[in-house]
Short mmCIF file of C-alpha atoms and ligand atoms in Angstrom, two decimals:
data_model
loop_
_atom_site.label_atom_id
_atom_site.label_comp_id
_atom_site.label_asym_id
_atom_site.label_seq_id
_atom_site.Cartn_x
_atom_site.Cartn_y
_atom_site.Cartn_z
CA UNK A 1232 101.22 98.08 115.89
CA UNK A 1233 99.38 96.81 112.70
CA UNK A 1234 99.33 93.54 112.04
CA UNK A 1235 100.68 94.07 108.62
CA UNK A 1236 104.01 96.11 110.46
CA UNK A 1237 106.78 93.88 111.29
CA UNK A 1238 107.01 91.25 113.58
CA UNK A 1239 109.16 91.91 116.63
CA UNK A 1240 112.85 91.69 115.45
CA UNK A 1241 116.38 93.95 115.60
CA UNK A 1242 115.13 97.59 115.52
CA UNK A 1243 116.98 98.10 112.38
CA UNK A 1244 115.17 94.96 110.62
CA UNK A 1245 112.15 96.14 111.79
CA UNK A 1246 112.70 99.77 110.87
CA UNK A 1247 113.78 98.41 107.54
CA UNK A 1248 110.38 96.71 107.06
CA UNK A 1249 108.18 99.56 108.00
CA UNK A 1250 110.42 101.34 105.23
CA UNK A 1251 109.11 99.42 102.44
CA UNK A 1252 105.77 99.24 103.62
CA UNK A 1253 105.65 102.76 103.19
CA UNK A 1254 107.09 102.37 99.89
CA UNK A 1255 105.13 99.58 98.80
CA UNK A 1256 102.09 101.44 99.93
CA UNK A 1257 102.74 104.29 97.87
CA UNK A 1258 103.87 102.80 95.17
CA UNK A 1259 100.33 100.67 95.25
CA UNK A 1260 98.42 103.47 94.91
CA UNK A 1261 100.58 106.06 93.27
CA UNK A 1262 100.30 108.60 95.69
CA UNK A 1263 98.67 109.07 99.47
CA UNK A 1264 98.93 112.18 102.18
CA UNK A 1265 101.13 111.41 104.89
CA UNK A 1266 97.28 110.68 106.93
CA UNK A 1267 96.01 107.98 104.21
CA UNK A 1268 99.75 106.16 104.54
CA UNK A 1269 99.49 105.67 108.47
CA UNK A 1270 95.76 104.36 107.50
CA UNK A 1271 96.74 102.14 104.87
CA UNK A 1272 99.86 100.67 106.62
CA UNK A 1273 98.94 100.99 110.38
CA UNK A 1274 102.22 103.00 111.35
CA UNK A 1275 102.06 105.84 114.19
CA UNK A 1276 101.54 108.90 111.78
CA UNK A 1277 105.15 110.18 113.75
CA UNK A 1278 106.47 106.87 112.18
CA UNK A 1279 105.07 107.14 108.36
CA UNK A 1280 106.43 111.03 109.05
CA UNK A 1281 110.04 110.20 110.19
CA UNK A 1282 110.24 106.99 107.18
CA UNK A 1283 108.72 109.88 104.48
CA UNK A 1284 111.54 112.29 105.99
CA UNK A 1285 114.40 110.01 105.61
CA UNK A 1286 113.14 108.60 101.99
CA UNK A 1287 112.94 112.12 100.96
CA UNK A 1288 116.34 112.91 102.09
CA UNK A 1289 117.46 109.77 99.84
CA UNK A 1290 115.56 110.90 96.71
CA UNK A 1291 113.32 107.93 96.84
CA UNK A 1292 110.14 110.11 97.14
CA UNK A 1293 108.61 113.30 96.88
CA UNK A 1294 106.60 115.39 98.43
CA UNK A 1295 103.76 118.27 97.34
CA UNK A 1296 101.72 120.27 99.52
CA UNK A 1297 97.74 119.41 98.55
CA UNK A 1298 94.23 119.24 100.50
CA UNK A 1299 92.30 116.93 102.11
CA UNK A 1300 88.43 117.68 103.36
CA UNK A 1301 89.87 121.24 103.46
CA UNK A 1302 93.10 120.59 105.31
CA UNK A 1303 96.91 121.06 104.42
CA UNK A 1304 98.01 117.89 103.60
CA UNK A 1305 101.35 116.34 101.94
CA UNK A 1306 101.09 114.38 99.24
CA UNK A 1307 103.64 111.92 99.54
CA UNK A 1308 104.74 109.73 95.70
CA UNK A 1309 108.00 108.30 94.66
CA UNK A 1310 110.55 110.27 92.77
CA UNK A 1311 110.41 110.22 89.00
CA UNK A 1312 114.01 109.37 88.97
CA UNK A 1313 113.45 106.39 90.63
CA UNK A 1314 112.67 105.23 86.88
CA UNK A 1315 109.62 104.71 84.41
CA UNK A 1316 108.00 101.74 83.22
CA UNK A 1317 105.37 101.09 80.05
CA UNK A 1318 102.07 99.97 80.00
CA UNK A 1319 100.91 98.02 76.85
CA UNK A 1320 97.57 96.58 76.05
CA UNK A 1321 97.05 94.62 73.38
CA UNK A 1322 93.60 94.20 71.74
CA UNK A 1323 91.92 92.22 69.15
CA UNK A 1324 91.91 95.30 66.94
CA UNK A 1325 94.47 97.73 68.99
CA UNK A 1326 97.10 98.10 71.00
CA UNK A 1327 98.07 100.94 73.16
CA UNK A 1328 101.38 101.44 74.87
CA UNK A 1329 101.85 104.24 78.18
CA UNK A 1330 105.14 105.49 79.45
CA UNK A 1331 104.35 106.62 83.16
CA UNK A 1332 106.26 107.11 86.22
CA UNK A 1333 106.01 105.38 90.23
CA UNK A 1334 103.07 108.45 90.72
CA UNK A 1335 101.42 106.20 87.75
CA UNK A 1336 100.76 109.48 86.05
CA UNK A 1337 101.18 109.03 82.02
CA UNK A 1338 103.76 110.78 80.28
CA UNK A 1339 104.06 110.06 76.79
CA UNK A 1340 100.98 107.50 75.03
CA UNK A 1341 100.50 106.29 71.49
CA UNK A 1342 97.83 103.68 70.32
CA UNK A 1343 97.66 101.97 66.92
CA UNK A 1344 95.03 99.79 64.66
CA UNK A 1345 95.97 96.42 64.70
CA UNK A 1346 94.50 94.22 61.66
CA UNK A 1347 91.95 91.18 62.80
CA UNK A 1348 93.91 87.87 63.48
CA UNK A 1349 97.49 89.78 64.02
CA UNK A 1350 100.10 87.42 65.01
CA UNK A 1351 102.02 87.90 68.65
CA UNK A 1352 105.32 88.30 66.53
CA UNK A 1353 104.63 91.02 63.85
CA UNK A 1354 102.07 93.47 66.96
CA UNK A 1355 104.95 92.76 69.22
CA UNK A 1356 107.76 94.15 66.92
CA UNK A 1357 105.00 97.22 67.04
CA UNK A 1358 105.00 96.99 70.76
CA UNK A 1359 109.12 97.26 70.60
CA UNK A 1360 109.09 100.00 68.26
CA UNK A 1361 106.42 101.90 69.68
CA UNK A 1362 108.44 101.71 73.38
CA UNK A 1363 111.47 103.12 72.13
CA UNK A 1364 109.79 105.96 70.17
CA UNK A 1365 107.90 107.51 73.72
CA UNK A 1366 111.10 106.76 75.38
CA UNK A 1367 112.56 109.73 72.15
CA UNK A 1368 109.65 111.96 72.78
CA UNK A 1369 110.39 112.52 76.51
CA UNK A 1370 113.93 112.34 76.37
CA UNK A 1371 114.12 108.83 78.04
CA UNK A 1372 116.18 105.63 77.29
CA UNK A 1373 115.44 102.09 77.76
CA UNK A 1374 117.35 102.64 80.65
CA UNK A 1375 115.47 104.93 82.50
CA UNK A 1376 112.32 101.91 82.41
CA UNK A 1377 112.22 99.28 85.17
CA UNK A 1378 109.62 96.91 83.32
CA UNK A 1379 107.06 96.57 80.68
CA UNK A 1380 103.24 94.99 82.14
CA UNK A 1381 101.56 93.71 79.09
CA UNK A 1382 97.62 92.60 78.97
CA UNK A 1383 95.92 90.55 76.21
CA UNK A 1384 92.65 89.84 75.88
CA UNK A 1385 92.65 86.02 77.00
CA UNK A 1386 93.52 84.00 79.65
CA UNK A 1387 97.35 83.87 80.68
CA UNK A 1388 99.17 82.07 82.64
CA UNK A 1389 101.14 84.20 84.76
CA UNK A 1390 103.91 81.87 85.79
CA UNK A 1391 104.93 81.48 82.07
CA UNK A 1392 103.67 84.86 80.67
CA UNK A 1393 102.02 82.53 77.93
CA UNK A 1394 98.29 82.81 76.61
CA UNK A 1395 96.70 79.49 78.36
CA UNK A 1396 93.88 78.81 76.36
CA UNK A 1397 95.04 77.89 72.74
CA UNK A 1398 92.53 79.03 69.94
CA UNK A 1399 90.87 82.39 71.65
CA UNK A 1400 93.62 84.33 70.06
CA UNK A 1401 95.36 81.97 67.27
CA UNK A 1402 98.26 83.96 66.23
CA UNK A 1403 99.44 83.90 70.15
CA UNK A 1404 99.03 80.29 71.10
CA UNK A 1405 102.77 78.57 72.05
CA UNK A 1406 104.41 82.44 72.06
CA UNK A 1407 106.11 83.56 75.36
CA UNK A 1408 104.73 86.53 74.95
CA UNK A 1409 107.40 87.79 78.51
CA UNK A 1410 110.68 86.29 76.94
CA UNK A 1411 110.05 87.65 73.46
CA UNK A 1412 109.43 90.94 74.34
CA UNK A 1413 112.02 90.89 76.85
CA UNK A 1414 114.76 89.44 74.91
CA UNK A 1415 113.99 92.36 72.42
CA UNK A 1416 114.48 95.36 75.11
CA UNK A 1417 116.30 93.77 77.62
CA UNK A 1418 114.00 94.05 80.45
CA UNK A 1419 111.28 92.50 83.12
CA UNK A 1420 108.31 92.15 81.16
CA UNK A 1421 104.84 90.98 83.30
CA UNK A 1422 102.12 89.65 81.17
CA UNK A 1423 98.47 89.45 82.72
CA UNK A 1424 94.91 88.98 80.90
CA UNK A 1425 93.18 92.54 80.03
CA UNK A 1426 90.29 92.22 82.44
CA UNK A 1427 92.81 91.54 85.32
CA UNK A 1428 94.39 94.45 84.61
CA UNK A 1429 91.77 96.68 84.17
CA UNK A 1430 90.54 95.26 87.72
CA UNK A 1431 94.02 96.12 89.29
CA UNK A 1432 93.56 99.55 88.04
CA UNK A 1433 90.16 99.98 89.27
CA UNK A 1434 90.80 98.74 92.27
CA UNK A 1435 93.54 100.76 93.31
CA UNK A 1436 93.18 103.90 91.39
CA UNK A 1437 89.62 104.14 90.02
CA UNK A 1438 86.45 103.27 90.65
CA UNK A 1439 86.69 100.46 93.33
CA UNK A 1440 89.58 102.23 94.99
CA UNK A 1441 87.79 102.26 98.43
CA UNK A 1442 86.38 98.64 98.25
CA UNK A 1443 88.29 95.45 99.16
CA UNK A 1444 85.95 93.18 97.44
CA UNK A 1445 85.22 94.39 93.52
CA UNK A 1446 84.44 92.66 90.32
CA UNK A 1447 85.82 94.47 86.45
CA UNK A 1448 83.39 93.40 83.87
CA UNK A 1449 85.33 94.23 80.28
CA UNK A 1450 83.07 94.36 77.52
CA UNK A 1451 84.28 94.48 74.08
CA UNK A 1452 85.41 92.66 71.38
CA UNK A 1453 84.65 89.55 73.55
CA UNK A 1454 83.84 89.75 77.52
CA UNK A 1455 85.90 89.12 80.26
CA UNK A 1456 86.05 89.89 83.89
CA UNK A 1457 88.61 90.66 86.47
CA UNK A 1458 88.04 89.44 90.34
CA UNK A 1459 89.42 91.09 93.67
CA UNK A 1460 88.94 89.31 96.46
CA UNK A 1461 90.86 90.88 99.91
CA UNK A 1462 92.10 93.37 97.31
CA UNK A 1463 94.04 90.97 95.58
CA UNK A 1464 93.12 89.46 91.96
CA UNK A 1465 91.95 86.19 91.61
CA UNK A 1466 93.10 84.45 88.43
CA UNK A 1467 92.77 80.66 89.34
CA UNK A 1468 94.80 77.61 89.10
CA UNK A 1469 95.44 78.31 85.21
CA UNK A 1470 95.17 82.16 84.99
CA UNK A 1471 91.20 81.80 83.78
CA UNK A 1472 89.59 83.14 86.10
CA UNK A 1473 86.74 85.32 85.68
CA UNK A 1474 86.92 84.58 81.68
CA UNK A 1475 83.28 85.19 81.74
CA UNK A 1476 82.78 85.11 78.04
CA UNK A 1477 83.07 81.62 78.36
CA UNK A 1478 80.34 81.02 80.36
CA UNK A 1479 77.47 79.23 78.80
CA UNK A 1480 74.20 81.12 78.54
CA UNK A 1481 72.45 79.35 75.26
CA UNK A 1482 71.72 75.76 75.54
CA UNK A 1483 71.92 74.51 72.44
CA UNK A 1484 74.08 77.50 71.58
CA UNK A 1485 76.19 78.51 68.35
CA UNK A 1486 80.00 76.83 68.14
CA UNK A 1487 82.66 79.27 70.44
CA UNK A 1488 86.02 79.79 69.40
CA UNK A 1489 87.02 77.99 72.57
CA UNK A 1490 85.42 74.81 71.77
CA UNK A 1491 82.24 74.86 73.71
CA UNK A 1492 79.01 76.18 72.46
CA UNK A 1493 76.43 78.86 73.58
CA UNK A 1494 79.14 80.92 75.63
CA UNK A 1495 78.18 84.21 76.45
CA UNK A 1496 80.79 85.61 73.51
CA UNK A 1497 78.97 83.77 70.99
CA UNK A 1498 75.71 86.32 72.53
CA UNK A 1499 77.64 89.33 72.98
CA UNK A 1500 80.80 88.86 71.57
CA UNK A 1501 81.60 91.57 68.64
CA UNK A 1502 81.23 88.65 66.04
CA UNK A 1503 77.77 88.33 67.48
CA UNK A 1504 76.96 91.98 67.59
CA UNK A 1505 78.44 93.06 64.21
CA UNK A 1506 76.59 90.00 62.37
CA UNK A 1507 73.19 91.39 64.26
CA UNK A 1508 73.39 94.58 62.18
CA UNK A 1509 74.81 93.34 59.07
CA UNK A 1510 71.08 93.67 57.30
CA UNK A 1511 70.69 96.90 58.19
CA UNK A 1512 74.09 98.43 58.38
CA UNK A 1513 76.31 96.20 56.26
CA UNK A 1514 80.14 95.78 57.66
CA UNK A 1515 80.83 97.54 60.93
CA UNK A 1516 83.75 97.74 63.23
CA UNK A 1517 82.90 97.85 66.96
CA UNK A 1518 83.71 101.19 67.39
CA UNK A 1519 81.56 102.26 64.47
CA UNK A 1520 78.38 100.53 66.98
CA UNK A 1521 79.27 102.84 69.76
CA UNK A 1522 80.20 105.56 67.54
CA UNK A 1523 76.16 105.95 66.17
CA UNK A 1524 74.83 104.54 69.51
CA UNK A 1525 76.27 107.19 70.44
CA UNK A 1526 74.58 109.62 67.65
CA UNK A 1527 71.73 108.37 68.24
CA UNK A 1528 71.11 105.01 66.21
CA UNK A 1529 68.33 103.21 67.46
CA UNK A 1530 68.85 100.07 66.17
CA UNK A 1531 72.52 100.20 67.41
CA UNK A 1532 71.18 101.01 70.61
CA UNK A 1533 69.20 98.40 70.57
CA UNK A 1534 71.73 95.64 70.33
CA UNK A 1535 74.19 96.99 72.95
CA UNK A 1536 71.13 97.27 75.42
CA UNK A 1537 70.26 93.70 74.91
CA UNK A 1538 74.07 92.83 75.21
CA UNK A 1539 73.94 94.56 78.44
CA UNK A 1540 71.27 92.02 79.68
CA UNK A 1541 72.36 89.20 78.64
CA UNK A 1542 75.92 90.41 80.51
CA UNK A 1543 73.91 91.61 83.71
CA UNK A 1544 72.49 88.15 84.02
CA UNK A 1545 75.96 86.26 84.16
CA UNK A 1546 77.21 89.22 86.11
CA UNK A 1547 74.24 88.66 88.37
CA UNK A 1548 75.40 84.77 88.92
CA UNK A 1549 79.08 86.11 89.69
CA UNK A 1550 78.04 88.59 91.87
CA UNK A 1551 76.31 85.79 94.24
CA UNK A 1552 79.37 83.80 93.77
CA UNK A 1553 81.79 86.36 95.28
CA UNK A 1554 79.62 88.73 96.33
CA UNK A 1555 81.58 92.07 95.63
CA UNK A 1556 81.04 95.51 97.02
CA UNK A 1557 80.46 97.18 93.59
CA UNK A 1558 80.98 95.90 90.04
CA UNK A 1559 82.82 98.43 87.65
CA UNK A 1560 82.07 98.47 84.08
CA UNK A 1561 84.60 98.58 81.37
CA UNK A 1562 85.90 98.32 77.92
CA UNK A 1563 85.07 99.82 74.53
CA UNK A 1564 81.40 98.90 74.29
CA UNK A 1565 81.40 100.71 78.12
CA UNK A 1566 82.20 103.88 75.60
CA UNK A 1567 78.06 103.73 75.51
CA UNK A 1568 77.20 105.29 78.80
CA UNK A 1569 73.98 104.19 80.27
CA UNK A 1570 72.80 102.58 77.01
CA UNK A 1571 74.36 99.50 78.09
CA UNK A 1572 75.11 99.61 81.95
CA UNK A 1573 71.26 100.40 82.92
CA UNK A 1574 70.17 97.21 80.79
CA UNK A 1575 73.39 95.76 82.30
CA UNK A 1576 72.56 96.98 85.86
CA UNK A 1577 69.03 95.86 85.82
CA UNK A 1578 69.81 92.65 84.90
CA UNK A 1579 72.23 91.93 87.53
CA UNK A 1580 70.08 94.09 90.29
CA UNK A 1581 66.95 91.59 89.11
CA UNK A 1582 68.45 88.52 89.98
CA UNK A 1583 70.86 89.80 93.09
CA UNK A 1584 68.21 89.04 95.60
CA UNK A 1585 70.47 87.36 98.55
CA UNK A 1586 70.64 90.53 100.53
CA UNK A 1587 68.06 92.68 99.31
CA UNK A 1588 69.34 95.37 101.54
CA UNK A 1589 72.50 96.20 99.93
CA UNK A 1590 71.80 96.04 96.19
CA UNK A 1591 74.58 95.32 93.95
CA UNK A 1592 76.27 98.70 92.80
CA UNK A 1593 76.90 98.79 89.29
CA UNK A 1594 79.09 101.66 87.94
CA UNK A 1595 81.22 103.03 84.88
CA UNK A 1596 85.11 102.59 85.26
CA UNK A 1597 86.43 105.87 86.36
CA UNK A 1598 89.79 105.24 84.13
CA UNK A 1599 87.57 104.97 80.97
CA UNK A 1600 88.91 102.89 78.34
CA UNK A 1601 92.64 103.28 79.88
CA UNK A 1602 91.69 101.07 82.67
CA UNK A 1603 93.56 98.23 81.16
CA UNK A 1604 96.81 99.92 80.05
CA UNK A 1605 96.93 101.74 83.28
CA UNK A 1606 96.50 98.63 84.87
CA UNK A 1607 99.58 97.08 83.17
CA UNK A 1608 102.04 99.81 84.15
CA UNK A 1609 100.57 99.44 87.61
CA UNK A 1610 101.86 95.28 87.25
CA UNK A 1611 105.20 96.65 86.17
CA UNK A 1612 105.89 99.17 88.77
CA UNK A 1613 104.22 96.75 91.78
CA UNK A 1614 106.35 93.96 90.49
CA UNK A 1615 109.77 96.14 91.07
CA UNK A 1616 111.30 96.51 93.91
CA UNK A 1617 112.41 99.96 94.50
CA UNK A 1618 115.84 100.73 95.78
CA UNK A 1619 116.03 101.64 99.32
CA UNK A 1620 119.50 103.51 99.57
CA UNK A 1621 119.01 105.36 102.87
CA UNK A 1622 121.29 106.16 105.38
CA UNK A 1623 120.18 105.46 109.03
CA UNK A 1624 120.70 107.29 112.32
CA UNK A 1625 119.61 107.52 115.99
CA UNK A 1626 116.90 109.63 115.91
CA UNK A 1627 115.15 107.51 112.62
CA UNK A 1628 116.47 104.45 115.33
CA UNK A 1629 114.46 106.07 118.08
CA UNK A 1630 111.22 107.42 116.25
CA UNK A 1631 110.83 103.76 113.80
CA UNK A 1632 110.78 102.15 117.69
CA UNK A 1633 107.87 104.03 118.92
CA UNK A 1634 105.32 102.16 115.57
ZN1 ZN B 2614 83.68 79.88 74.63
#
């Protein structure tokens, strides 16, 4: 038996653990064949098929014939009407809110301009709103969700659900961001910093899904990055972890919003970018950069490719410092292709000389500019617990003993 089955105990204890690891397992990654869940949990595959059996009998999955390397396989995901939960991420000029289900498919999405410097109470009376209107479109209530994850684009502690660096985000500082969005729908509500979430999703569902040890590099209005480690994310003693953006890289540098000078968003940071291209362009939004990057504009193209070195060269120290199997790239300024991850990827490849066998893998996020909001319905739906109503008998006795 796997060391992550139960320990020995009463065979209904034990058969009641294997249960949710099956359920926590699928729930992880939003769907697996019946073959992937004996991998992933170390059950007997006549163990993961008796558990799937009996949770399918209690409507707490389903099941869907599908193919693997040419084989029949089933595709085993937990029932829709085991209840929904929302994704929102909020940005420094958007926010975008997701209704999915436990398969973490989306359902119903909606995103919305948010003006520069919102405040936490006026974008998260939007956030309310917006919920309630994707619950109309698909025929949902509020009580159909289990939870709400939420990411911003700073550092949060996660035991208070509070931004924990005051002055990256000013009209959030002192708000309990969890309580007040709670209190307004009357449910869970996990808050976690973008990057982490965007890792999560990565890491489970995209990119990084087959590595244990990844890093998320989020590039866009400032930069931030999201560690696994063991498969879990690392956010620190104070939920700042991996705030890369903070890092310095100009000594003497210009003044940072945090308080420090010559951090790597004062380099890179849209601020930075934006006041780059004021001579020749005038007043830009970000997404106006990767819009004409994107058609073409040299000089556009120029900054983002010099962003991406000055990124690759921090992401070059972190990747020494946890040395990851592959580092995804995300965020809106990711929206640029190759224009800024091969500047970005040289840069960290350059310095990355500690093993110079296994050079360090830099790719695009395979979730795209969802990563993040993806990533905070995935913190909703791992932080519920899913009820287990199933009724046991001898054989399911008999077949959970044989693990
Ligand atoms: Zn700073």
């Amino acid at each position: 038996m796997s060391r992550r089955a139960a320990a020995a105990g009463s065979q209904s204890s034990l058969r009641e653990a294997n249960r949710l690891l099956v359920v926590e397992t699928v729930k992880r990654y939003g769907g697996l064949t019946q073959v992937e869940l004996a991998t992933a949990t170390g059950l007997s595959q006549a163990t993961v098929s008796t558990i799937v059996r009996e949770l399918l009998a209690a409507g707490v999955v389903d099941t869907a014939n599908t193919t693997r390397s040419g084989r029949r396989a089933q595709m085993v995901t937990l029932a829709r009407r085991v209840g929904l939960a929302v994704g929102v991420h909020v940005g420094h000029r958007s926010m975008r809110v997701v209704l999915g289900d436990f398969t973490h498919e989306v359902i119903a999405e909606q995103s919305l301009p948010l003006p520069s410097g919102h405040r936490a109470d006026t974008s998260l009376d939007r956030v309310a709103l917006l919920v309630v209107d994707l619950l109309e479109r698909v025929g949902a209530t509020l009580d159909d969700v289990v939870g709400l994850g939420v990411g911003v684009p700073v550092p949060v502690d996660s035991s208070t659900g509070m931004v924990s660096v005051a002055g990256l985000m000013p009209g959030w500082d002192d708000v309990h961001v969890g309580q007040v969005l709670s209190k307004r729908l009357g449910l869970p509500v996990y808050v976690d910093n973008d990057a982490n979430l965007g890792a999560i999703a990565e890491s489970t569902l995209g990119a990084a899904r087959e590595h244990d040890d990844s890093l998320y590099v989020r590039v866009s209005h400032g930069v931030g990055a999201g560690i696994v480690i063991g498969g879990h994310v690392h956010r620190g003693a104070g939920g700042t972890a991996g705030a890369i953006g903070h890092l310095p890289v100009e000594f003497p540098g210009e003044p940072c919003r945090c308080g420090n000078d010559g951090c790597l968003d004062t380099v890179v940071g849209a601020q930075a970018l934006l006041g780059r291209l004021r001579n020749s362009h005038g007043v830009l939004a970000l997404r106006d950069v990767v819009q004409r990057t994107n058609d073409g504009d040299q000089r556009c193209a120029q900054v983002v490719a010099e962003a991406g070195t000055a990124i690759g060269r921090v992401v070059a120290g972190l990747g020494v410092a946890v040395n990851p199997q592959v580092v995804v790239v995300g965020g809106e300024l990711a929206d640029t292709g190759e224009v800024l991850l091969r500047p970005l990827r040289e840069a960290a490849r350059r310095k990355v000389r500690l093993n110079p066998f296994v050079p360090l893998e830099v790719v695009a996020a395979a979730l795209g500019s969802r990563a993040e909001v993806i990533g905070a319905l995935a913190l909703a739906l791992r932080s519920t617990d899913v009820p287990l109503r199933v009724d046991t008998d001898e054989d399911v006795d008999a077949a959970a003993g044989t693990a």
